[in-house]
Amino acid sequence: QVQLVESGGGLVQPGGSLRLSCAASGSIFSISAMGWYRQAPGKERKLVALITFGGSPNYVDSVKGRFTLSRDNTKNTAYLQMNSLKPEDTAVYYCYALIKQTEYASLRDYWGQGTQVTVSS
């Protein structure tokens, strides 16, 4: 069993900052990638940022220069620092991880429960 637990969402004014955290726990052999997706009302879930093991983060163009994704491999935790937030960043943010539960298991997708980020004055 694997769980992704998110924290850090909330209400912030335009130009403000928030930091999201995602901790993976349970039966984990390795994590190949971690990142964040977001889903605005009435829209599809879309990738925001993703980092692979040993790699550099990749970002969707709309958040480049404002968001920073980092990962603590010792804690199986990913962080999304969001600065200069805009109203269009308002969405439910979902943590994502690509995980092997045992050495010989297949990679599987795992999702967090989602955390609301609202940017409004």
mmCIF file of N, CA and C in Angstrom:
data_model
loop_
_atom_site.group_PDB
_atom_site.id
_atom_site.type_symbol
_atom_site.label_atom_id
_atom_site.label_comp_id
_atom_site.label_asym_id
_atom_site.label_seq_id
_atom_site.Cartn_x
_atom_site.Cartn_y
_atom_site.Cartn_z
ATOM 1 N N GLN A 1 0.839 -1.182 0.000
ATOM 2 C CA GLN A 1 0.000 0.000 0.000
ATOM 3 C C GLN A 1 0.883 1.245 0.000
ATOM 4 N N VAL A 2 0.564 2.191 -0.861
ATOM 5 C CA VAL A 2 1.304 3.446 -0.960
ATOM 6 C C VAL A 2 0.327 4.605 -0.785
ATOM 7 N N GLN A 3 0.751 5.586 -0.038
ATOM 8 C CA GLN A 3 -0.057 6.798 0.134
ATOM 9 C C GLN A 3 0.771 8.029 -0.195
ATOM 10 N N LEU A 4 0.131 8.989 -0.839
ATOM 11 C CA LEU A 4 0.716 10.309 -1.054
ATOM 12 C C LEU A 4 -0.122 11.300 -0.264
ATOM 13 N N VAL A 5 0.507 11.984 0.665
ATOM 14 C CA VAL A 5 -0.208 12.934 1.516
ATOM 15 C C VAL A 5 0.293 14.337 1.227
ATOM 16 N N GLU A 6 -0.634 15.197 0.812
ATOM 17 C CA GLU A 6 -0.302 16.564 0.436
ATOM 18 C C GLU A 6 -0.646 17.533 1.564
ATOM 19 N N SER A 7 0.042 18.654 1.570
ATOM 20 C CA SER A 7 -0.282 19.726 2.496
ATOM 21 C C SER A 7 0.191 21.040 1.910
ATOM 22 N N GLY A 8 -0.353 22.137 2.436
ATOM 23 C CA GLY A 8 0.155 23.450 2.075
ATOM 24 C C GLY A 8 -0.724 24.305 1.198
ATOM 25 N N GLY A 9 -1.863 23.805 0.771
ATOM 26 C CA GLY A 9 -2.745 24.631 -0.044
ATOM 27 C C GLY A 9 -3.428 25.695 0.789
ATOM 28 N N GLY A 10 -4.199 26.555 0.101
ATOM 29 C CA GLY A 10 -4.923 27.598 0.816
ATOM 30 C C GLY A 10 -5.279 28.752 -0.069
ATOM 31 N N LEU A 11 -5.671 29.842 0.588
ATOM 32 C CA LEU A 11 -6.066 31.071 -0.096
ATOM 33 C C LEU A 11 -4.924 32.080 0.013
ATOM 34 N N VAL A 12 -4.581 32.684 -1.111
ATOM 35 C CA VAL A 12 -3.497 33.667 -1.123
ATOM 36 C C VAL A 12 -3.854 34.771 -2.099
ATOM 37 N N GLN A 13 -3.366 35.966 -1.830
ATOM 38 C CA GLN A 13 -3.616 37.091 -2.734
ATOM 39 C C GLN A 13 -2.690 37.010 -3.950
ATOM 40 N N PRO A 14 -3.103 37.615 -5.048
ATOM 41 C CA PRO A 14 -2.205 37.655 -6.222
ATOM 42 C C PRO A 14 -0.852 38.246 -5.848
ATOM 43 N N GLY A 15 0.204 37.601 -6.359
ATOM 44 C CA GLY A 15 1.557 38.004 -6.029
ATOM 45 C C GLY A 15 2.132 37.298 -4.824
ATOM 46 N N GLY A 16 1.295 36.571 -4.114
ATOM 47 C CA GLY A 16 1.739 35.867 -2.921
ATOM 48 C C GLY A 16 2.406 34.533 -3.223
ATOM 49 N N SER A 17 2.737 33.829 -2.137
ATOM 50 C CA SER A 17 3.451 32.558 -2.258
ATOM 51 C C SER A 17 2.786 31.478 -1.419
ATOM 52 N N LEU A 18 2.946 30.262 -1.876
ATOM 53 C CA LEU A 18 2.549 29.075 -1.127
ATOM 54 C C LEU A 18 3.569 27.982 -1.382
ATOM 55 N N ARG A 19 3.674 27.070 -0.416
ATOM 56 C CA ARG A 19 4.554 25.918 -0.583
ATOM 57 C C ARG A 19 3.749 24.660 -0.342
ATOM 58 N N LEU A 20 3.697 23.811 -1.358
ATOM 59 C CA LEU A 20 3.018 22.528 -1.249
ATOM 60 C C LEU A 20 4.040 21.436 -0.924
ATOM 61 N N SER A 21 3.601 20.490 -0.095
ATOM 62 C CA SER A 21 4.432 19.328 0.224
ATOM 63 C C SER A 21 3.678 18.053 -0.109
ATOM 64 N N CYS A 22 4.419 17.033 -0.500
ATOM 65 C CA CYS A 22 3.824 15.725 -0.787
ATOM 66 C C CYS A 22 4.752 14.659 -0.245
ATOM 67 N N ALA A 23 4.257 13.896 0.708
ATOM 68 C CA ALA A 23 5.043 12.834 1.319
ATOM 69 C C ALA A 23 4.497 11.474 0.897
ATOM 70 N N ALA A 24 5.374 10.647 0.358
ATOM 71 C CA ALA A 24 5.005 9.286 -0.039
ATOM 72 C C ALA A 24 5.377 8.337 1.093
ATOM 73 N N SER A 25 4.453 7.433 1.408
ATOM 74 C CA SER A 25 4.715 6.478 2.477
ATOM 75 C C SER A 25 4.124 5.127 2.120
ATOM 76 N N GLY A 26 4.551 4.108 2.869
ATOM 77 C CA GLY A 26 4.044 2.770 2.623
ATOM 78 C C GLY A 26 5.134 1.873 2.076
ATOM 79 N N SER A 27 4.697 0.870 1.328
ATOM 80 C CA SER A 27 5.621 -0.109 0.775
ATOM 81 C C SER A 27 6.236 0.441 -0.514
ATOM 82 N N ILE A 28 7.432 1.027 -0.391
ATOM 83 C CA ILE A 28 8.089 1.683 -1.521
ATOM 84 C C ILE A 28 9.493 1.137 -1.699
ATOM 85 N N PHE A 29 9.788 0.625 -2.901
ATOM 86 C CA PHE A 29 11.144 0.203 -3.221
ATOM 87 C C PHE A 29 11.920 1.352 -3.845
ATOM 88 N N SER A 30 11.289 2.026 -4.804
ATOM 89 C CA SER A 30 11.936 3.175 -5.426
ATOM 90 C C SER A 30 10.886 4.099 -6.022
ATOM 91 N N ILE A 31 11.253 5.378 -6.108
ATOM 92 C CA ILE A 31 10.404 6.386 -6.741
ATOM 93 C C ILE A 31 11.134 6.926 -7.963
ATOM 94 N N SER A 32 10.569 6.724 -9.125
ATOM 95 C CA SER A 32 11.224 7.151 -10.355
ATOM 96 C C SER A 32 10.956 8.613 -10.676
ATOM 97 N N ALA A 33 9.804 9.101 -10.285
ATOM 98 C CA ALA A 33 9.456 10.486 -10.577
ATOM 99 C C ALA A 33 8.420 10.971 -9.571
ATOM 100 N N MET A 34 8.469 12.262 -9.299
ATOM 101 C CA MET A 34 7.446 12.904 -8.466
ATOM 102 C C MET A 34 7.152 14.265 -9.059
ATOM 103 N N GLY A 35 5.925 14.710 -8.837
ATOM 104 C CA GLY A 35 5.575 16.018 -9.362
ATOM 105 C C GLY A 35 4.170 16.427 -8.992
ATOM 106 N N TRP A 36 3.704 17.457 -9.688
ATOM 107 C CA TRP A 36 2.402 18.022 -9.399
ATOM 108 C C TRP A 36 1.620 18.251 -10.689
ATOM 109 N N TYR A 37 0.342 17.941 -10.618
ATOM 110 C CA TYR A 37 -0.625 18.279 -11.645
ATOM 111 C C TYR A 37 -1.642 19.220 -11.007
ATOM 112 N N ARG A 38 -2.396 19.903 -11.838
ATOM 113 C CA ARG A 38 -3.478 20.734 -11.317
ATOM 114 C C ARG A 38 -4.693 20.647 -12.219
ATOM 115 N N GLN A 39 -5.853 20.867 -11.590
ATOM 116 C CA GLN A 39 -7.112 20.813 -12.319
ATOM 117 C C GLN A 39 -7.972 21.987 -11.896
ATOM 118 N N ALA A 40 -8.220 22.880 -12.845
ATOM 119 C CA ALA A 40 -9.099 24.015 -12.606
ATOM 120 C C ALA A 40 -10.545 23.590 -12.862
ATOM 121 N N PRO A 41 -11.517 24.301 -12.296
ATOM 122 C CA PRO A 41 -12.922 23.930 -12.486
ATOM 123 C C PRO A 41 -13.296 23.843 -13.958
ATOM 124 N N GLY A 42 -13.893 22.723 -14.338
ATOM 125 C CA GLY A 42 -14.347 22.535 -15.705
ATOM 126 C C GLY A 42 -13.258 22.224 -16.707
ATOM 127 N N LYS A 43 -12.034 22.010 -16.208
ATOM 128 C CA LYS A 43 -10.922 21.744 -17.120
ATOM 129 C C LYS A 43 -10.262 20.414 -16.802
ATOM 130 N N GLU A 44 -9.421 19.957 -17.719
ATOM 131 C CA GLU A 44 -8.708 18.700 -17.536
ATOM 132 C C GLU A 44 -7.537 18.879 -16.564
ATOM 133 N N ARG A 45 -7.138 17.782 -15.947
ATOM 134 C CA ARG A 45 -5.955 17.787 -15.093
ATOM 135 C C ARG A 45 -4.720 17.895 -15.989
ATOM 136 N N LYS A 46 -3.823 18.811 -15.631
ATOM 137 C CA LYS A 46 -2.645 19.046 -16.461
ATOM 138 C C LYS A 46 -1.379 19.072 -15.623
ATOM 139 N N LEU A 47 -0.280 18.689 -16.249
ATOM 140 C CA LEU A 47 1.009 18.673 -15.582
ATOM 141 C C LEU A 47 1.471 20.092 -15.268
ATOM 142 N N VAL A 48 1.989 20.266 -14.051
ATOM 143 C CA VAL A 48 2.588 21.539 -13.654
ATOM 144 C C VAL A 48 4.115 21.414 -13.636
ATOM 145 N N ALA A 49 4.605 20.406 -12.920
ATOM 146 C CA ALA A 49 6.049 20.217 -12.790
ATOM 147 C C ALA A 49 6.329 18.769 -12.444
ATOM 148 N N LEU A 50 7.477 18.268 -12.919
ATOM 149 C CA LEU A 50 7.837 16.868 -12.689
ATOM 150 C C LEU A 50 9.343 16.755 -12.581
ATOM 151 N N ILE A 51 9.800 15.913 -11.655
ATOM 152 C CA ILE A 51 11.222 15.659 -11.508
ATOM 153 C C ILE A 51 11.453 14.162 -11.451
ATOM 154 N N THR A 52 12.412 13.692 -12.231
ATOM 155 C CA THR A 52 12.758 12.278 -12.207
ATOM 156 C C THR A 52 13.947 12.066 -11.277
ATOM 157 N N PHE A 53 14.166 10.791 -10.889
ATOM 158 C CA PHE A 53 15.260 10.487 -9.988
ATOM 159 C C PHE A 53 16.580 10.869 -10.645
ATOM 160 N N GLY A 54 17.336 11.740 -9.994
ATOM 161 C CA GLY A 54 18.618 12.153 -10.539
ATOM 162 C C GLY A 54 18.539 13.186 -11.638
ATOM 163 N N GLY A 55 17.328 13.629 -11.977
ATOM 164 C CA GLY A 55 17.163 14.583 -13.062
ATOM 165 C C GLY A 55 16.802 15.969 -12.583
ATOM 166 N N SER A 56 16.632 16.861 -13.538
ATOM 167 C CA SER A 56 16.236 18.236 -13.248
ATOM 168 C C SER A 56 14.732 18.379 -13.434
ATOM 169 N N PRO A 57 14.137 19.313 -12.723
ATOM 170 C CA PRO A 57 12.687 19.492 -12.866
ATOM 171 C C PRO A 57 12.310 20.027 -14.243
ATOM 172 N N ASN A 58 11.140 19.636 -14.689
ATOM 173 C CA ASN A 58 10.548 20.197 -15.900
ATOM 174 C C ASN A 58 9.248 20.886 -15.519
ATOM 175 N N TYR A 59 9.007 22.037 -16.147
ATOM 176 C CA TYR A 59 7.845 22.850 -15.807
ATOM 177 C C TYR A 59 7.022 23.166 -17.049
ATOM 178 N N VAL A 60 5.721 23.322 -16.826
ATOM 179 C CA VAL A 60 4.880 23.854 -17.889
ATOM 180 C C VAL A 60 5.261 25.323 -18.068
ATOM 181 N N ASP A 61 5.170 25.826 -19.287
ATOM 182 C CA ASP A 61 5.651 27.180 -19.587
ATOM 183 C C ASP A 61 5.022 28.241 -18.688
ATOM 184 N N SER A 62 3.769 28.067 -18.337
ATOM 185 C CA SER A 62 3.048 29.110 -17.598
ATOM 186 C C SER A 62 3.561 29.316 -16.175
ATOM 187 N N VAL A 63 4.353 28.379 -15.649
ATOM 188 C CA VAL A 63 4.852 28.526 -14.275
ATOM 189 C C VAL A 63 6.368 28.689 -14.213
ATOM 190 N N LYS A 64 7.030 28.616 -15.352
ATOM 191 C CA LYS A 64 8.495 28.748 -15.363
ATOM 192 C C LYS A 64 8.904 30.100 -14.795
ATOM 193 N N GLY A 65 9.903 30.071 -13.927
ATOM 194 C CA GLY A 65 10.379 31.289 -13.293
ATOM 195 C C GLY A 65 9.605 31.670 -12.050
ATOM 196 N N ARG A 66 8.467 31.020 -11.812
ATOM 197 C CA ARG A 66 7.668 31.338 -10.620
ATOM 198 C C ARG A 66 7.579 30.157 -9.649
ATOM 199 N N PHE A 67 7.530 28.948 -10.190
ATOM 200 C CA PHE A 67 7.402 27.751 -9.353
ATOM 201 C C PHE A 67 8.735 27.004 -9.327
ATOM 202 N N THR A 68 9.021 26.384 -8.201
ATOM 203 C CA THR A 68 10.230 25.570 -8.063
ATOM 204 C C THR A 68 9.869 24.233 -7.423
ATOM 205 N N LEU A 69 10.199 23.176 -8.132
ATOM 206 C CA LEU A 69 9.953 21.815 -7.634
ATOM 207 C C LEU A 69 11.255 21.250 -7.091
ATOM 208 N N SER A 70 11.192 20.704 -5.895
ATOM 209 C CA SER A 70 12.360 20.054 -5.321
ATOM 210 C C SER A 70 11.939 18.741 -4.683
ATOM 211 N N ARG A 71 12.930 17.928 -4.385
ATOM 212 C CA ARG A 71 12.633 16.583 -3.890
ATOM 213 C C ARG A 71 13.673 16.190 -2.854
ATOM 214 N N ASP A 72 13.207 15.647 -1.753
ATOM 215 C CA ASP A 72 14.093 15.095 -0.727
ATOM 216 C C ASP A 72 13.966 13.585 -0.800
ATOM 217 N N ASN A 73 14.946 12.943 -1.412
ATOM 218 C CA ASN A 73 14.869 11.496 -1.611
ATOM 219 C C ASN A 73 14.936 10.732 -0.294
ATOM 220 N N THR A 74 15.584 11.309 0.710
ATOM 221 C CA THR A 74 15.691 10.615 1.998
ATOM 222 C C THR A 74 14.354 10.554 2.714
ATOM 223 N N LYS A 75 13.450 11.476 2.373
ATOM 224 C CA LYS A 75 12.150 11.527 3.015
ATOM 225 C C LYS A 75 11.015 11.145 2.070
ATOM 226 N N ASN A 76 11.351 10.782 0.833
ATOM 227 C CA ASN A 76 10.318 10.475 -0.181
ATOM 228 C C ASN A 76 9.293 11.611 -0.262
ATOM 229 N N THR A 77 9.796 12.819 -0.270
ATOM 230 C CA THR A 77 8.932 14.001 -0.236
ATOM 231 C C THR A 77 9.305 14.956 -1.367
ATOM 232 N N ALA A 78 8.264 15.548 -1.957
ATOM 233 C CA ALA A 78 8.447 16.567 -2.980
ATOM 234 C C ALA A 78 7.808 17.862 -2.507
ATOM 235 N N TYR A 79 8.414 18.969 -2.938
ATOM 236 C CA TYR A 79 7.932 20.287 -2.542
ATOM 237 C C TYR A 79 7.729 21.136 -3.803
ATOM 238 N N LEU A 80 6.659 21.914 -3.790
ATOM 239 C CA LEU A 80 6.427 22.852 -4.880
ATOM 240 C C LEU A 80 6.328 24.248 -4.268
ATOM 241 N N GLN A 81 7.365 25.040 -4.461
ATOM 242 C CA GLN A 81 7.359 26.426 -4.015
ATOM 243 C C GLN A 81 6.739 27.273 -5.115
ATOM 244 N N MET A 82 5.658 27.953 -4.779
ATOM 245 C CA MET A 82 4.923 28.743 -5.770
ATOM 246 C C MET A 82 4.990 30.216 -5.385
ATOM 247 N N ASN A 83 5.648 30.998 -6.214
ATOM 248 C CA ASN A 83 5.793 32.430 -5.991
ATOM 249 C C ASN A 83 5.061 33.214 -7.074
ATOM 250 N N SER A 84 4.847 34.485 -6.811
ATOM 251 C CA SER A 84 4.183 35.371 -7.778
ATOM 252 C C SER A 84 2.900 34.738 -8.308
ATOM 253 N N LEU A 85 2.097 34.247 -7.404
ATOM 254 C CA LEU A 85 0.889 33.529 -7.810
ATOM 255 C C LEU A 85 -0.104 34.449 -8.495
ATOM 256 N N LYS A 86 -0.801 33.869 -9.473
ATOM 257 C CA LYS A 86 -1.774 34.593 -10.274
ATOM 258 C C LYS A 86 -3.146 33.936 -10.111
ATOM 259 N N PRO A 87 -4.224 34.675 -10.352
ATOM 260 C CA PRO A 87 -5.560 34.066 -10.265
ATOM 261 C C PRO A 87 -5.703 32.823 -11.144
ATOM 262 N N GLU A 88 -5.030 32.794 -12.280
ATOM 263 C CA GLU A 88 -5.130 31.634 -13.166
ATOM 264 C C GLU A 88 -4.402 30.409 -12.629
ATOM 265 N N ASP A 89 -3.672 30.544 -11.523
ATOM 266 C CA ASP A 89 -3.075 29.385 -10.869
ATOM 267 C C ASP A 89 -4.076 28.678 -9.960
ATOM 268 N N THR A 90 -5.249 29.264 -9.781
ATOM 269 C CA THR A 90 -6.276 28.661 -8.941
ATOM 270 C C THR A 90 -6.691 27.300 -9.494
ATOM 271 N N ALA A 91 -6.601 26.279 -8.660
ATOM 272 C CA ALA A 91 -6.916 24.910 -9.074
ATOM 273 C C ALA A 91 -6.767 23.980 -7.874
ATOM 274 N N VAL A 92 -7.191 22.740 -8.075
ATOM 275 C CA VAL A 92 -6.833 21.681 -7.135
ATOM 276 C C VAL A 92 -5.512 21.093 -7.620
ATOM 277 N N TYR A 93 -4.551 21.053 -6.738
ATOM 278 C CA TYR A 93 -3.222 20.544 -7.074
ATOM 279 C C TYR A 93 -3.080 19.114 -6.558
ATOM 280 N N TYR A 94 -2.664 18.220 -7.446
ATOM 281 C CA TYR A 94 -2.528 16.801 -7.121
ATOM 282 C C TYR A 94 -1.061 16.394 -7.189
ATOM 283 N N CYS A 95 -0.617 15.756 -6.143
ATOM 284 C CA CYS A 95 0.717 15.164 -6.159
ATOM 285 C C CYS A 95 0.683 13.873 -6.977
ATOM 286 N N TYR A 96 1.771 13.635 -7.687
ATOM 287 C CA TYR A 96 1.894 12.437 -8.519
ATOM 288 C C TYR A 96 3.249 11.790 -8.244
ATOM 289 N N ALA A 97 3.254 10.454 -8.236
ATOM 290 C CA ALA A 97 4.522 9.737 -8.099
ATOM 291 C C ALA A 97 4.482 8.457 -8.919
ATOM 292 N N LEU A 98 5.625 8.116 -9.486
ATOM 293 C CA LEU A 98 5.805 6.874 -10.253
ATOM 294 C C LEU A 98 6.674 5.961 -9.402
ATOM 295 N N ILE A 99 6.090 4.860 -8.919
ATOM 296 C CA ILE A 99 6.699 4.083 -7.833
ATOM 297 C C ILE A 99 6.754 2.598 -8.155
ATOM 298 N N LYS A 100 7.859 1.972 -7.713
ATOM 299 C CA LYS A 100 7.958 0.520 -7.683
ATOM 300 C C LYS A 100 7.855 0.089 -6.222
ATOM 301 N N GLN A 101 6.957 -0.843 -5.944
ATOM 302 C CA GLN A 101 6.780 -1.277 -4.554
ATOM 303 C C GLN A 101 7.787 -2.353 -4.156
ATOM 304 N N THR A 102 8.263 -3.140 -5.120
ATOM 305 C CA THR A 102 9.303 -4.120 -4.852
ATOM 306 C C THR A 102 10.305 -4.058 -6.003
ATOM 307 N N GLU A 103 11.428 -4.733 -5.848
ATOM 308 C CA GLU A 103 12.487 -4.679 -6.860
ATOM 309 C C GLU A 103 11.992 -5.185 -8.207
ATOM 310 N N TYR A 104 11.085 -6.160 -8.213
ATOM 311 C CA TYR A 104 10.650 -6.779 -9.465
ATOM 312 C C TYR A 104 9.248 -6.344 -9.889
ATOM 313 N N ALA A 105 8.670 -5.430 -9.151
ATOM 314 C CA ALA A 105 7.333 -4.951 -9.502
ATOM 315 C C ALA A 105 7.415 -3.961 -10.666
ATOM 316 N N SER A 106 6.275 -3.762 -11.299
ATOM 317 C CA SER A 106 6.189 -2.766 -12.364
ATOM 318 C C SER A 106 6.016 -1.374 -11.760
ATOM 319 N N LEU A 107 6.433 -0.379 -12.529
ATOM 320 C CA LEU A 107 6.171 0.997 -12.118
ATOM 321 C C LEU A 107 4.670 1.268 -12.169
ATOM 322 N N ARG A 108 4.187 1.981 -11.159
ATOM 323 C CA ARG A 108 2.764 2.332 -11.112
ATOM 324 C C ARG A 108 2.601 3.800 -10.777
ATOM 325 N N ASP A 109 1.507 4.360 -11.281
ATOM 326 C CA ASP A 109 1.160 5.748 -10.973
ATOM 327 C C ASP A 109 0.400 5.814 -9.657
ATOM 328 N N TYR A 110 0.758 6.810 -8.848
ATOM 329 C CA TYR A 110 0.036 7.068 -7.606
ATOM 330 C C TYR A 110 -0.310 8.552 -7.533
ATOM 331 N N TRP A 111 -1.459 8.839 -6.916
ATOM 332 C CA TRP A 111 -1.955 10.205 -6.820
ATOM 333 C C TRP A 111 -2.307 10.557 -5.377
ATOM 334 N N GLY A 112 -2.091 11.810 -5.026
ATOM 335 C CA GLY A 112 -2.580 12.308 -3.766
ATOM 336 C C GLY A 112 -4.048 12.663 -3.866
ATOM 337 N N GLN A 113 -4.605 13.100 -2.739
ATOM 338 C CA GLN A 113 -6.039 13.390 -2.676
ATOM 339 C C GLN A 113 -6.368 14.774 -3.234
ATOM 340 N N GLY A 114 -5.377 15.595 -3.416
ATOM 341 C CA GLY A 114 -5.593 16.939 -3.955
ATOM 342 C C GLY A 114 -5.663 17.977 -2.861
ATOM 343 N N THR A 115 -5.123 19.160 -3.161
ATOM 344 C CA THR A 115 -5.197 20.273 -2.222
ATOM 345 C C THR A 115 -5.570 21.532 -3.008
ATOM 346 N N GLN A 116 -6.500 22.291 -2.454
ATOM 347 C CA GLN A 116 -7.010 23.463 -3.154
ATOM 348 C C GLN A 116 -6.065 24.644 -2.995
ATOM 349 N N VAL A 117 -5.763 25.281 -4.111
ATOM 350 C CA VAL A 117 -5.017 26.533 -4.118
ATOM 351 C C VAL A 117 -5.912 27.590 -4.771
ATOM 352 N N THR A 118 -6.203 28.646 -4.034
ATOM 353 C CA THR A 118 -7.039 29.719 -4.538
ATOM 354 C C THR A 118 -6.264 31.031 -4.469
ATOM 355 N N VAL A 119 -6.155 31.689 -5.609
ATOM 356 C CA VAL A 119 -5.445 32.968 -5.693
ATOM 357 C C VAL A 119 -6.483 34.041 -6.005
ATOM 358 N N SER A 120 -6.741 34.876 -5.017
ATOM 359 C CA SER A 120 -7.807 35.866 -5.163
ATOM 360 C C SER A 120 -7.594 37.014 -4.195
ATOM 361 N N SER A 121 -8.004 38.194 -4.616
ATOM 362 C CA SER A 121 -7.935 39.349 -3.728
ATOM 363 C C SER A 121 -9.252 39.542 -2.990
#
